[in-house]
Coordinates of C-alpha atoms in Angstrom, one line a residue:
Chain A
X586 CA -0.1 -0.1 -0.3
X587 CA 1.3 3.6 -1.1
X588 CA 0.2 5.6 1.9
X589 CA 2.1 3.0 4.6
X590 CA 5.5 3.4 5.1
X591 CA 8.2 1.0 3.9
X592 CA 9.9 0.5 7.6
X593 CA 8.9 1.2 10.9
X594 CA 10.6 1.3 14.3
X595 CA 9.6 -0.6 17.1
X596 CA 11.0 0.4 20.8
X597 CA 10.4 -2.2 23.1
X598 CA 9.2 -1.5 26.4
X599 CA 8.1 -4.7 28.1
X600 CA 10.5 -5.4 30.8
X601 CA 10.4 -2.2 32.1
X602 CA 6.3 -2.3 31.9
X603 CA 6.0 -5.4 32.5
X604 CA 8.0 -5.9 35.7
X605 CA 6.9 -2.3 37.5
X606 CA 3.0 -3.6 37.3
X607 CA 3.4 -7.4 38.4
X608 CA 2.6 -8.7 41.9
X609 CA 5.0 -11.7 42.4
X610 CA 8.6 -11.0 43.3
X611 CA 10.1 -12.1 40.1
X612 CA 13.8 -13.5 40.0
X613 CA 16.7 -10.9 39.0
X614 CA 17.6 -13.9 37.0
X615 CA 14.4 -14.2 34.9
X616 CA 14.2 -11.1 33.7
X617 CA 18.2 -10.6 32.8
X618 CA 16.9 -14.3 30.6
X619 CA 13.8 -11.9 29.0
X620 CA 15.9 -8.9 28.2
X621 CA 18.5 -11.4 26.3
X622 CA 15.8 -13.1 24.3
X623 CA 14.7 -10.0 23.3
X624 CA 18.2 -9.0 21.8
X625 CA 17.9 -12.0 20.0
X626 CA 14.8 -11.0 18.0
X627 CA 16.1 -8.3 16.0
X628 CA 14.5 -5.6 17.9
X629 CA 16.6 -1.9 17.8
X630 CA 16.0 -0.3 21.5
X631 CA 14.7 -2.0 24.5
X632 CA 13.9 -0.5 27.5
X633 CA 15.3 -2.9 30.3
X634 CA 15.0 -1.2 33.6
X635 CA 12.8 1.5 35.6
X636 CA 15.7 3.4 38.1
X637 CA 12.3 4.7 40.7
X638 CA 12.1 4.7 43.9
X639 CA 11.6 0.4 45.2
X640 CA 9.1 2.1 48.1
X641 CA 6.8 2.9 45.1
X642 CA 7.2 0.4 42.5
X643 CA 9.0 -2.5 44.4
X644 CA 8.9 -5.0 41.3
X645 CA 12.2 -2.6 40.3
X646 CA 14.1 -2.9 43.4
X647 CA 16.6 -5.4 41.6
X648 CA 17.2 -2.3 38.4
X649 CA 20.4 -2.0 39.2
X650 CA 21.5 -5.8 39.5
X651 CA 19.0 -6.7 36.2
X652 CA 21.3 -3.6 34.7
X653 CA 24.7 -4.8 35.7
X654 CA 23.8 -8.3 34.8
X655 CA 21.8 -8.7 31.2
X656 CA 24.4 -9.5 27.9
X657 CA 24.9 -6.8 25.5
X658 CA 24.0 -7.7 21.7
X659 CA 26.2 -5.0 19.5
X660 CA 23.8 -2.8 17.8
X661 CA 20.7 -2.7 20.1
X662 CA 19.9 0.4 22.0
X663 CA 19.5 -0.4 25.5
X664 CA 17.9 2.3 27.5
X665 CA 16.4 2.8 31.2
X666 CA 13.5 5.0 32.3
X667 CA 14.1 7.5 35.5
X668 CA 11.3 10.0 36.5
X669 CA 13.7 11.9 38.7
X670 CA 17.5 13.0 39.5
X671 CA 17.9 10.6 41.8
X672 CA 17.2 7.9 39.2
X673 CA 19.4 9.7 36.3
X674 CA 22.1 9.8 38.8
X675 CA 22.0 6.1 39.0
X676 CA 21.5 5.7 35.4
X677 CA 24.8 7.4 35.1
X678 CA 26.5 6.3 37.9
X679 CA 26.0 2.3 35.8
X680 CA 27.3 4.6 33.2
X681 CA 30.3 5.5 34.6
X682 CA 31.0 2.1 35.6
X683 CA 30.6 1.1 31.5
X684 CA 27.0 0.3 31.0
X685 CA 26.2 1.3 27.1
X686 CA 23.5 2.3 28.2
X687 CA 21.9 4.8 25.6
X688 CA 21.2 7.7 27.5
X689 CA 18.7 10.5 25.7
X690 CA 17.0 13.2 27.4
X691 CA 12.9 13.7 27.1
X692 CA 10.8 16.7 28.3
X693 CA 6.9 15.9 29.5
X694 CA 3.9 17.3 29.5
X695 CA 0.3 16.2 29.3
X696 CA -3.0 17.3 28.1
X697 CA -5.0 17.1 31.0
X698 CA -4.1 19.6 33.6
X699 CA -5.6 17.3 36.2
X700 CA -4.3 13.9 35.1
X701 CA -0.5 16.1 35.8
X702 CA -1.8 17.5 39.1
X703 CA -3.0 14.1 40.7
X704 CA 0.4 12.2 39.0
X705 CA 2.7 15.1 39.7
X706 CA 1.0 17.4 41.8
X707 CA 2.1 20.1 39.2
X708 CA 0.3 22.3 37.6
X709 CA 1.6 23.5 34.0
X710 CA 3.4 26.8 34.9
X711 CA 5.0 24.3 37.5
X712 CA 5.7 21.9 35.0
X713 CA 7.4 24.4 32.3
X714 CA 10.1 25.3 35.2
X715 CA 10.6 21.9 36.0
X716 CA 11.3 20.4 32.6
X717 CA 14.2 23.5 32.5
X718 CA 15.8 22.4 35.6
X719 CA 15.9 19.3 34.0
X720 CA 16.7 20.6 30.4
X721 CA 19.6 22.0 32.5
X722 CA 20.7 18.8 34.6
X723 CA 20.7 16.9 31.4
X724 CA 22.9 19.7 30.0
X725 CA 25.1 19.4 33.0
X726 CA 25.9 15.6 32.2
X727 CA 26.4 16.2 28.4
X728 CA 22.6 14.0 27.3
X729 CA 21.0 15.5 24.5
X730 CA 17.4 16.2 25.0
X731 CA 16.1 14.8 22.4
X732 CA 12.7 13.9 22.9
X733 CA 9.0 16.2 23.7
X734 CA 6.0 13.7 25.3
X735 CA 2.7 14.5 26.1
X736 CA 0.5 12.4 28.4
X737 CA -3.1 11.2 27.8
X738 CA -2.7 13.0 24.4
X739 CA -6.1 11.3 23.2
X740 CA -8.2 12.0 26.8
X741 CA -8.0 11.5 30.0
X742 CA -10.2 9.7 33.0
X743 CA -11.0 13.0 34.4
X744 CA -11.5 15.4 31.7
X745 CA -12.6 13.4 29.4
X746 CA -12.3 14.2 25.3
X747 CA -8.6 15.8 24.9
X748 CA -9.0 19.2 22.2
X749 CA -6.1 18.5 19.1
X750 CA -5.6 21.9 20.5
X751 CA -5.0 21.8 23.9
X752 CA -2.1 19.0 22.7
X753 CA -0.7 21.3 20.2
X754 CA -0.7 24.2 22.5
X755 CA 1.0 22.1 25.5
X756 CA 3.4 20.5 23.2
X757 CA 4.0 24.0 21.9
X758 CA 5.2 25.4 25.5
X759 CA 7.8 22.4 26.2
X760 CA 9.6 22.9 22.7
X761 CA 9.4 26.4 22.8
X762 CA 11.1 25.8 26.1
X763 CA 13.4 23.4 24.4
X764 CA 14.4 25.7 22.2
X765 CA 15.0 28.4 24.4
X766 CA 17.3 26.4 25.8
X767 CA 19.3 25.3 23.0
X768 CA 17.5 21.4 22.9
X769 CA 18.0 20.0 19.2
X770 CA 14.4 17.8 19.8
X771 CA 14.1 15.3 17.3
X772 CA 10.4 13.9 18.0
X773 CA 7.0 14.2 19.9
X774 CA 6.1 11.2 21.7
X775 CA 1.9 11.1 21.8
X776 CA 0.9 8.6 24.6
X777 CA -2.3 7.3 25.2
X778 CA -1.9 6.8 28.6
X779 CA -5.2 5.5 29.3
X780 CA -6.8 3.9 26.4
X781 CA -8.9 6.6 25.2
X782 CA -7.9 6.7 21.2
X783 CA -9.2 5.2 18.3
X784 CA -8.1 5.3 15.0
X785 CA -9.6 8.7 14.0
X786 CA -8.3 10.5 16.8
X787 CA -5.1 9.0 16.0
X788 CA -5.2 10.6 12.5
X789 CA -6.7 14.1 13.8
X790 CA -3.8 14.2 16.5
X791 CA -0.7 13.3 14.1
X792 CA -2.1 15.4 11.3
X793 CA -2.1 18.3 13.3
X794 CA 0.9 17.8 15.2
X795 CA 2.9 16.8 12.0
X796 CA 1.4 20.0 10.2
X797 CA 2.6 22.6 13.6
X798 CA 5.8 20.5 13.1
X799 CA 6.8 18.8 10.0
X800 CA 10.7 18.4 10.7
X801 CA 10.5 16.1 14.1
X802 CA 9.3 12.7 14.1
X803 CA 6.3 11.3 16.0
X804 CA 6.4 8.4 17.9
X805 CA 2.9 6.6 19.2
X806 CA 2.7 5.0 22.7
X807 CA -0.5 3.0 22.5
X808 CA -1.9 1.0 24.9
X809 CA -4.8 -1.5 24.1
X810 CA -6.8 -1.4 26.5
X811 CA -10.2 -1.4 25.1
X812 CA -9.3 -3.4 21.7
X813 CA -8.1 -0.7 19.4
X814 CA -4.5 -0.7 19.9
X815 CA -3.7 -2.0 16.3
X816 CA -6.4 -0.6 14.5
X817 CA -4.5 2.4 16.4
X818 CA -1.1 1.9 15.0
X819 CA -2.5 1.1 11.7
X820 CA -4.1 4.5 11.7
X821 CA -0.5 6.2 12.6
X822 CA 1.3 4.3 10.1
X823 CA -1.2 5.6 7.5
X824 CA -0.4 9.0 8.5
X825 CA 3.6 8.2 8.2
X826 CA 4.3 7.4 11.9
X827 CA 7.4 4.7 11.5
X828 CA 8.3 5.1 15.4
X829 CA 6.0 2.9 18.4
X830 CA 6.3 1.9 21.7
X831 CA 4.8 -1.7 22.6
X832 CA 5.4 -4.3 24.6
X833 CA 6.2 -8.2 23.8
X834 CA 2.9 -10.2 24.9
X835 CA 0.9 -6.8 25.9
X836 CA 3.1 -6.7 29.1
X837 CA 2.2 -4.5 31.5
X838 CA -1.4 -3.8 31.3
X839 CA -3.8 -3.5 34.3
X840 CA -4.2 -5.8 36.9
X841 CA -8.0 -5.4 37.0
X842 CA -7.9 -8.1 33.3
X843 CA -5.2 -10.3 35.7
X844 CA -7.2 -13.5 34.7
X845 CA -7.8 -12.7 31.1
X846 CA -4.5 -11.3 30.4
X847 CA -3.7 -7.7 30.9
X848 CA -4.5 -5.5 28.2
X849 CA -1.8 -2.9 28.8
X850 CA 0.5 -1.9 25.8
X851 CA 0.3 -2.8 22.3
X852 CA 1.9 -6.0 21.9
X853 CA 5.2 -6.0 20.1
X854 CA 4.5 -9.1 18.4
X855 CA 0.9 -8.5 16.8
X856 CA 2.2 -4.9 15.8
X857 CA 6.0 -6.4 14.0
X858 CA 3.0 -9.4 12.8
X859 CA 0.6 -6.2 11.3
X860 CA 3.6 -4.7 9.5
X861 CA 5.7 -7.7 8.3
X862 CA 2.1 -8.7 6.9
X863 CA 1.7 -5.8 4.9
X864 CA 5.3 -5.7 3.5
X865 CA 6.5 -2.8 6.3
X866 CA 10.0 -4.1 7.6
X867 CA 10.5 -4.0 11.2
X868 CA 13.8 -5.8 11.3
X869 CA 12.2 -8.0 13.8
X870 CA 11.6 -12.1 13.4
X871 CA 8.1 -12.3 14.4
X872 CA 8.3 -16.1 15.1
X873 CA 11.2 -15.7 17.6
X874 CA 9.8 -13.0 19.1
X875 CA 6.2 -15.4 19.6
X876 CA 8.8 -17.8 21.6
X877 CA 9.8 -15.0 23.7
X878 CA 6.1 -13.9 24.6
X879 CA 5.5 -17.3 25.2
X880 CA 8.7 -16.9 27.8
X881 CA 7.3 -13.6 29.1
X882 CA 3.8 -15.1 30.0
X883 CA 6.0 -18.5 31.5
X884 CA 8.2 -15.8 33.7
X885 CA 5.1 -14.0 34.5
X886 CA 3.2 -17.0 35.3
X887 CA -0.4 -15.9 34.2
X888 CA -1.8 -15.0 30.6
X889 CA -0.8 -12.7 29.1
X890 CA -2.7 -10.4 26.5
X891 CA -0.9 -11.1 23.4
X892 CA -3.1 -12.6 20.2
X893 CA -0.2 -13.8 17.9
X894 CA 1.5 -15.5 20.7
X895 CA -1.4 -17.8 21.2
X896 CA -2.6 -18.3 17.6
X897 CA 1.0 -18.6 16.3
X898 CA 2.8 -16.9 13.1
X899 CA 1.6 -17.6 9.3
X900 CA 5.0 -18.6 8.2
X901 CA 4.7 -22.5 9.2
X902 CA 1.7 -22.8 7.3
X903 CA 3.5 -20.5 4.4
X904 CA 5.8 -22.6 4.1
X905 CA 4.2 -26.2 4.2
X906 CA 1.5 -24.5 1.2
X907 CA 4.9 -23.7 -0.6
X908 CA 5.5 -27.3 -0.1
X909 CA 2.9 -28.8 -0.8
Chain B
X494 CA -13.7 11.4 9.1
X495 CA -14.8 11.6 5.8
X496 CA -13.4 8.3 4.1
X497 CA -15.7 6.4 6.8
X498 CA -19.6 5.5 6.7
X499 CA -21.8 6.9 8.9
X500 CA -23.5 3.7 10.0
X501 CA -22.5 0.3 10.0
X502 CA -24.6 -2.8 10.6
X503 CA -23.2 -5.4 12.4
X504 CA -24.5 -8.8 12.7
X505 CA -23.9 -10.8 15.9
X506 CA -23.2 -14.6 15.6
X507 CA -22.1 -15.3 19.0
X508 CA -25.0 -17.1 19.8
X509 CA -24.8 -19.8 17.1
X510 CA -21.1 -19.2 16.8
X511 CA -20.6 -19.7 20.7
X512 CA -22.1 -22.7 21.6
X513 CA -21.3 -24.8 18.9
X514 CA -17.4 -24.7 19.9
X515 CA -18.0 -24.5 23.7
X516 CA -17.3 -27.9 25.0
X517 CA -19.0 -27.8 28.2
X518 CA -23.0 -28.9 28.0
X519 CA -24.6 -25.0 28.3
X520 CA -27.8 -25.4 29.4
X521 CA -31.0 -24.4 27.0
X522 CA -32.5 -21.9 29.2
X523 CA -29.2 -20.2 29.4
X524 CA -28.7 -20.2 25.6
X525 CA -32.3 -18.3 25.7
X526 CA -31.1 -15.9 28.1
X527 CA -28.0 -15.0 25.7
X528 CA -30.2 -14.5 23.1
X529 CA -32.6 -12.1 25.1
X530 CA -30.1 -10.3 26.4
X531 CA -28.8 -9.6 23.2
X532 CA -32.0 -8.5 21.7
X533 CA -32.0 -5.7 24.6
X534 CA -29.2 -4.2 23.1
X535 CA -29.8 -2.4 19.7
X536 CA -28.9 -4.9 17.4
X537 CA -30.7 -5.7 14.1
X538 CA -29.7 -8.9 12.9
X539 CA -29.0 -11.9 15.3
X540 CA -28.1 -15.3 14.5
X541 CA -29.3 -17.4 17.4
X542 CA -28.8 -21.2 16.3
X543 CA -27.4 -23.8 14.2
X544 CA -29.4 -26.5 12.6
X545 CA -26.9 -29.2 12.2
X546 CA -26.2 -32.7 12.9
X547 CA -26.4 -32.8 16.7
X548 CA -23.6 -35.7 16.1
X549 CA -21.6 -33.2 14.1
X550 CA -21.5 -30.9 16.8
X551 CA -23.5 -31.5 20.2
X552 CA -23.5 -27.7 21.3
X553 CA -26.8 -27.7 19.5
X554 CA -28.5 -30.5 19.8
X555 CA -30.9 -28.2 21.4
X556 CA -31.3 -25.7 18.8
X557 CA -35.2 -26.7 18.2
X558 CA -35.8 -25.9 22.0
X559 CA -33.5 -22.3 21.4
X560 CA -35.5 -21.5 18.5
X561 CA -39.1 -22.5 20.3
X562 CA -37.6 -20.4 23.6
X563 CA -36.3 -17.1 22.7
X564 CA -38.3 -14.1 22.8
X565 CA -39.3 -12.2 19.3
X566 CA -38.2 -8.1 19.7
X567 CA -39.6 -6.2 17.1
X568 CA -37.7 -5.0 14.4
X569 CA -35.0 -7.8 14.9
X570 CA -34.1 -10.0 12.2
X571 CA -33.4 -13.1 14.0
X572 CA -32.3 -16.1 11.5
X573 CA -30.5 -19.3 11.8
X574 CA -27.9 -21.3 10.4
X575 CA -28.1 -24.4 8.2
X576 CA -25.4 -26.7 6.3
X577 CA -27.7 -28.7 4.2
X578 CA -31.6 -29.4 2.6
X579 CA -32.1 -31.3 6.2
X580 CA -31.0 -28.0 8.2
X581 CA -32.8 -26.0 5.8
X582 CA -36.2 -28.3 6.3
X583 CA -36.3 -28.1 10.8
X584 CA -36.1 -24.1 9.9
X585 CA -39.1 -24.3 7.4
X586 CA -40.9 -26.4 9.6
X587 CA -40.3 -23.9 12.8
X588 CA -41.5 -21.2 9.8
X589 CA -44.5 -22.4 9.5
X590 CA -44.9 -23.1 13.1
X591 CA -45.0 -19.3 13.0
X592 CA -41.1 -18.9 14.2
X593 CA -40.8 -15.3 12.4
X594 CA -37.5 -16.0 11.3
X595 CA -35.9 -13.9 8.9
X596 CA -35.4 -16.6 6.1
X597 CA -32.7 -15.7 3.2
X598 CA -31.1 -18.1 1.0
X599 CA -26.9 -17.9 0.4
X600 CA -24.4 -20.0 -2.3
X601 CA -20.9 -20.0 -1.3
X602 CA -17.2 -21.0 -2.7
X603 CA -14.0 -20.6 -1.4
X604 CA -11.1 -19.4 -3.0
X605 CA -8.9 -22.4 -1.5
X606 CA -10.2 -26.1 -3.6
X607 CA -8.1 -27.8 -1.0
X608 CA -9.9 -26.5 1.3
X609 CA -12.8 -27.1 -0.1
X610 CA -11.9 -30.6 -0.7
X611 CA -11.2 -31.0 3.3
X612 CA -14.2 -29.2 4.3
X613 CA -16.9 -30.7 2.0
X614 CA -15.4 -33.4 0.0
X615 CA -16.2 -31.5 -3.4
X616 CA -14.0 -29.6 -6.1
X617 CA -15.0 -26.5 -7.9
X618 CA -17.1 -28.1 -10.3
X619 CA -18.8 -29.9 -7.8
X620 CA -19.2 -27.0 -6.0
X621 CA -21.2 -25.0 -8.7
X622 CA -23.4 -28.2 -9.2
X623 CA -24.6 -28.2 -5.3
X624 CA -25.2 -24.7 -5.4
X625 CA -27.1 -25.0 -8.4
X626 CA -29.2 -27.4 -6.2
X627 CA -29.6 -25.5 -3.1
X628 CA -31.0 -22.5 -5.2
X629 CA -33.6 -24.8 -6.9
X630 CA -34.6 -25.9 -3.0
X631 CA -34.7 -21.9 -2.0
X632 CA -36.8 -21.1 -4.7
X633 CA -39.2 -24.1 -4.4
X634 CA -39.6 -22.4 -0.8
X635 CA -39.5 -19.2 -2.1
X636 CA -36.9 -18.3 -0.2
X637 CA -35.3 -15.4 -1.4
X638 CA -31.2 -15.8 -2.5
X639 CA -29.3 -12.7 -1.8
X640 CA -26.1 -13.5 -0.7
X641 CA -22.9 -14.5 -2.3
X642 CA -19.8 -16.3 0.4
X643 CA -16.5 -16.7 -0.4
X644 CA -14.4 -19.0 2.6
X645 CA -10.3 -18.3 3.2
X646 CA -10.9 -15.3 0.8
X647 CA -8.0 -13.3 2.2
X648 CA -5.4 -16.9 2.8
X649 CA -5.6 -20.4 3.5
X650 CA -3.3 -23.1 5.7
X651 CA -3.5 -25.7 3.1
X652 CA -2.6 -23.6 0.3
X653 CA -1.3 -20.2 1.7
X654 CA -2.1 -16.2 0.4
X655 CA -4.8 -16.2 -1.8
X656 CA -4.4 -14.4 -5.0
X657 CA -7.1 -11.7 -5.3
X658 CA -7.6 -12.6 -8.9
X659 CA -8.8 -16.2 -7.5
X660 CA -10.9 -14.7 -4.9
X661 CA -12.7 -12.6 -8.6
X662 CA -12.8 -16.4 -10.6
X663 CA -14.2 -18.2 -7.6
X664 CA -17.4 -15.5 -6.9
X665 CA -17.8 -14.1 -10.6
X666 CA -18.4 -18.5 -11.1
X667 CA -21.1 -18.5 -8.3
X668 CA -22.4 -15.1 -9.3
X669 CA -22.9 -16.5 -12.9
X670 CA -25.2 -19.2 -12.2
X671 CA -27.1 -17.3 -9.6
X672 CA -27.9 -14.7 -12.5
X673 CA -28.6 -17.7 -14.4
X674 CA -31.1 -19.0 -12.0
X675 CA -32.6 -15.7 -11.5
X676 CA -31.4 -14.6 -8.0
X677 CA -31.2 -11.2 -6.9
X678 CA -27.5 -11.5 -5.0
X679 CA -28.0 -8.3 -3.1
X680 CA -23.7 -8.8 -1.3
X681 CA -21.3 -10.9 -1.1
X682 CA -19.7 -12.0 2.2
X683 CA -15.7 -11.9 2.3
X684 CA -15.2 -14.4 5.5
X685 CA -11.5 -14.7 6.8
X686 CA -12.2 -18.3 7.4
X687 CA -8.4 -18.7 9.4
X688 CA -7.2 -16.0 10.3
X689 CA -4.8 -14.5 7.7
X690 CA -5.9 -11.4 6.5
X691 CA -4.4 -8.1 7.1
X692 CA -5.7 -4.0 6.5
X693 CA -3.8 -4.2 3.4
X694 CA -4.9 -7.2 2.0
X695 CA -8.9 -6.5 3.0
X696 CA -8.2 -3.1 1.1
X697 CA -7.2 -5.0 -1.8
X698 CA -9.5 -7.9 -1.9
X699 CA -12.8 -5.6 -1.1
X700 CA -11.2 -3.1 -3.8
X701 CA -11.4 -5.6 -6.3
X702 CA -14.4 -7.1 -5.6
X703 CA -16.5 -3.9 -5.3
X704 CA -14.4 -2.4 -8.6
X705 CA -16.2 -6.2 -10.2
X706 CA -19.5 -6.1 -8.9
X707 CA -20.1 -2.4 -7.7
X708 CA -23.8 -3.1 -7.5
X709 CA -23.1 -5.7 -4.6
X710 CA -23.1 -4.7 -0.8
X711 CA -20.0 -6.1 0.7
X712 CA -20.0 -7.8 4.1
X713 CA -16.6 -9.1 6.1
X714 CA -16.8 -12.0 8.6
X715 CA -13.4 -11.5 10.5
X716 CA -11.7 -13.4 12.6
X717 CA -9.6 -12.0 15.7
X718 CA -6.8 -14.9 15.3
X719 CA -3.6 -12.8 15.1
X720 CA -5.1 -9.5 17.1
X721 CA -5.5 -7.9 13.7
X722 CA -9.0 -7.9 13.7
X723 CA -10.7 -4.5 14.7
X724 CA -7.4 -2.8 12.9
X725 CA -9.0 -5.1 9.8
X726 CA -12.7 -4.2 9.9
X727 CA -11.2 -0.5 10.1
X728 CA -9.5 -1.1 6.8
X729 CA -12.7 -2.5 5.5
X730 CA -14.9 0.5 6.6
X731 CA -12.2 3.1 5.0
X732 CA -12.9 1.0 1.8
X733 CA -16.9 1.9 2.7
X734 CA -17.9 -1.2 4.2
X735 CA -21.0 -1.2 6.2
X736 CA -21.5 -4.8 7.0
X737 CA -19.6 -6.9 9.8
X738 CA -20.2 -10.1 11.2
X739 CA -19.1 -10.5 14.7
X740 CA -19.4 -12.1 17.8
X741 CA -20.6 -11.0 21.3
X742 CA -17.0 -11.2 23.7
X743 CA -15.4 -12.7 21.1
X744 CA -17.5 -16.2 21.3
X745 CA -16.5 -18.8 18.9
X746 CA -12.7 -19.1 18.9
X747 CA -10.2 -22.4 19.0
X748 CA -10.1 -24.0 21.6
X749 CA -6.2 -24.0 21.8
X750 CA -6.9 -20.6 23.4
X751 CA -9.0 -21.6 26.2
X752 CA -6.8 -20.0 29.0
X753 CA -6.3 -17.1 27.4
X754 CA -9.9 -16.6 26.2
X755 CA -11.0 -17.2 22.7
X756 CA -9.6 -15.5 19.7
X757 CA -12.3 -16.2 17.4
X758 CA -14.5 -13.9 15.3
X759 CA -14.0 -10.1 15.9
X760 CA -15.3 -9.1 18.7
X761 CA -18.8 -7.4 18.9
X762 CA -18.7 -4.7 21.5
X763 CA -14.8 -3.7 20.4
X764 CA -15.9 -3.5 17.0
X765 CA -19.4 -1.4 17.9
X766 CA -16.8 0.4 20.2
X767 CA -14.4 1.1 17.6
X768 CA -17.4 2.5 15.3
X769 CA -19.5 4.4 17.7
X770 CA -16.2 6.2 19.1
X771 CA -15.7 7.2 15.4
X772 CA -19.0 8.7 15.7
X773 CA -20.1 5.9 13.3
X774 CA -23.6 4.9 13.8
X775 CA -24.0 1.2 14.7
X776 CA -27.6 1.2 16.8
X777 CA -25.7 -0.2 19.5
X778 CA -26.2 0.5 23.3
X779 CA -22.3 -0.4 24.0
X780 CA -22.5 -0.4 27.6
X781 CA -25.7 -2.6 27.7
X782 CA -23.5 -4.9 24.9
X783 CA -20.2 -4.8 27.6
X784 CA -23.0 -6.5 30.2
X785 CA -23.7 -8.8 27.6
X786 CA -20.5 -9.9 26.9
X787 CA -19.4 -10.4 30.6
X788 CA -23.2 -12.4 30.6
X789 CA -21.5 -14.4 28.0
X790 CA -18.4 -15.3 30.0
X791 CA -20.3 -16.2 32.9
X792 CA -22.4 -19.0 30.6
X793 CA -19.9 -20.7 29.1
X794 CA -17.8 -20.7 32.4
X795 CA -14.4 -19.3 30.9
X796 CA -12.9 -16.3 30.2
X797 CA -13.6 -14.8 26.9
X798 CA -11.3 -12.3 24.7
X799 CA -13.0 -9.4 24.0
X800 CA -11.2 -6.2 25.3
X801 CA -14.3 -3.8 26.2
X802 CA -15.5 -5.9 28.2
X803 CA -12.9 -6.0 30.8
X804 CA -11.8 -2.2 30.4
X805 CA -14.8 -0.9 30.3
X806 CA -16.3 1.5 28.1
X807 CA -15.5 5.6 28.0
X808 CA -18.7 6.5 29.0
X809 CA -18.3 6.8 32.7
X810 CA -15.9 8.8 32.5
X811 CA -17.1 11.1 30.2
X812 CA -20.0 11.9 32.3
X813 CA -17.5 12.1 35.1
X814 CA -15.3 14.8 33.2
X815 CA -18.3 16.9 32.0
X816 CA -20.2 17.0 35.5
X817 CA -16.9 17.9 37.3

């Protein structure tokens, strides 16, 4: 299809998203096992851990051990999440010890001030000031600030549907700050934090962002909360989006759907399958990734939300049909 | 979005698909309970039972009782499936007794002769002859033959990917027969019997069928085997398709994914949610349908594959946001 990109980049967030939400303690060795298996699938970029307070996120109490322990495969960008300076300092400490992490700075806002207040106890004015402080810290540490993200970009449980104009206004605010401070932002990440997006709203928001900042890349961070995740990704691709966050096996969902399998982040292997079946290159060996998704299910010890991992790809059937 | 239809018609097949595949015996009263609940959701067309051999499909041993027992809600088309003359005669018997079923005739083919042979022990020549006999029987019973369907229209586990030209050729064959015999076919149903479709192939096949027979409606019978069902439906809508088959809660899946929830037919409430969120009218009260999906889960006694039924719609959050 001529309106689709020829290549899509998938950013794997399964380990970070998954292990922060799972209830049971998961052995450090098994976390490392998952990361090492993901490294063998052709993924280019993997978020391996979260440097957050172990009190707030007990699942990442062993983040230091995980970061030290996984095998670095050449060519893959491994990175970690931090939410404050303390977390960043932990990442920097690992870098000094030769961790070889992909370090980049990100500034962020939300399209809902109510959500921002509930989540971080800030208003927009406070947030701009705090993002400015963040940029200073990145600059002091020679970390390039390349990413601007906006949460609840498609809707918010507190404020309801989000106006496209709000997304533009809030992004403009932090992008102006970044410019003022001399950062070369490369791309904007639009996050459907609460599962409000649909293909039409994806097209509206992506279209408006692209029109306003044609020079910036766009990343979509989609959730599959209400079953529209893959359709939303497809709509994004139709708008030329080539960067997606996702999680193997759909790791990282909400605990309320524990039995059925948590429907959280868009599932990496389903997304890669969507691309590859349409002739869009991802660099991923989808069959291998299905095996890793099954491993993830074994590690967390309950069913996960991915579809392909339960049904299998079409590779075997294609090969058998060709041979017949 | 100007490229999408303003209204979509959803044909509910959950009862028929679901109860034919579930292992345990399900009480007739509970089957009727599900149908009656579906009747209250705004659905226009519900397939309530299958008149097939109880030996082949033990789950429908009580089809006669179900058809007698459910409450007819005015304005809804209730219909039943039959696969041969014996089944049709059972449906006709109920009609004579005042069942008020929506009786229409359908002719069918497949895009894979191997599948046809394995499924029905026929080749294409045999099939045309048999479809002709079917038409005769319909005509003798004053049943309008309005539908032509093609299975494995997007791929087949035995033959692999299906060429668009094959779909056109096989449809042309049975449509010519229908014309010859004086039937006014109204629409073509394209079935992704084995879960091979992707949004690009949906667009290719739908586009080719529309170009060849612009006067015919198109129905998509999609499966969600590999997680692309909703994206495929969206691609169909982008091509102007306004008729979809689906199953409440995703009933009717394959038993291999029993624990996770069977990923079979596209899930009705997820599909209706996709439409309504984009401003496409379905006539369905999605919140009510979510409750029916939860009832379906209770009736079958294991988790089902629907997403929205586990996460909930956005109605409550929207109302709360408005009130705040």
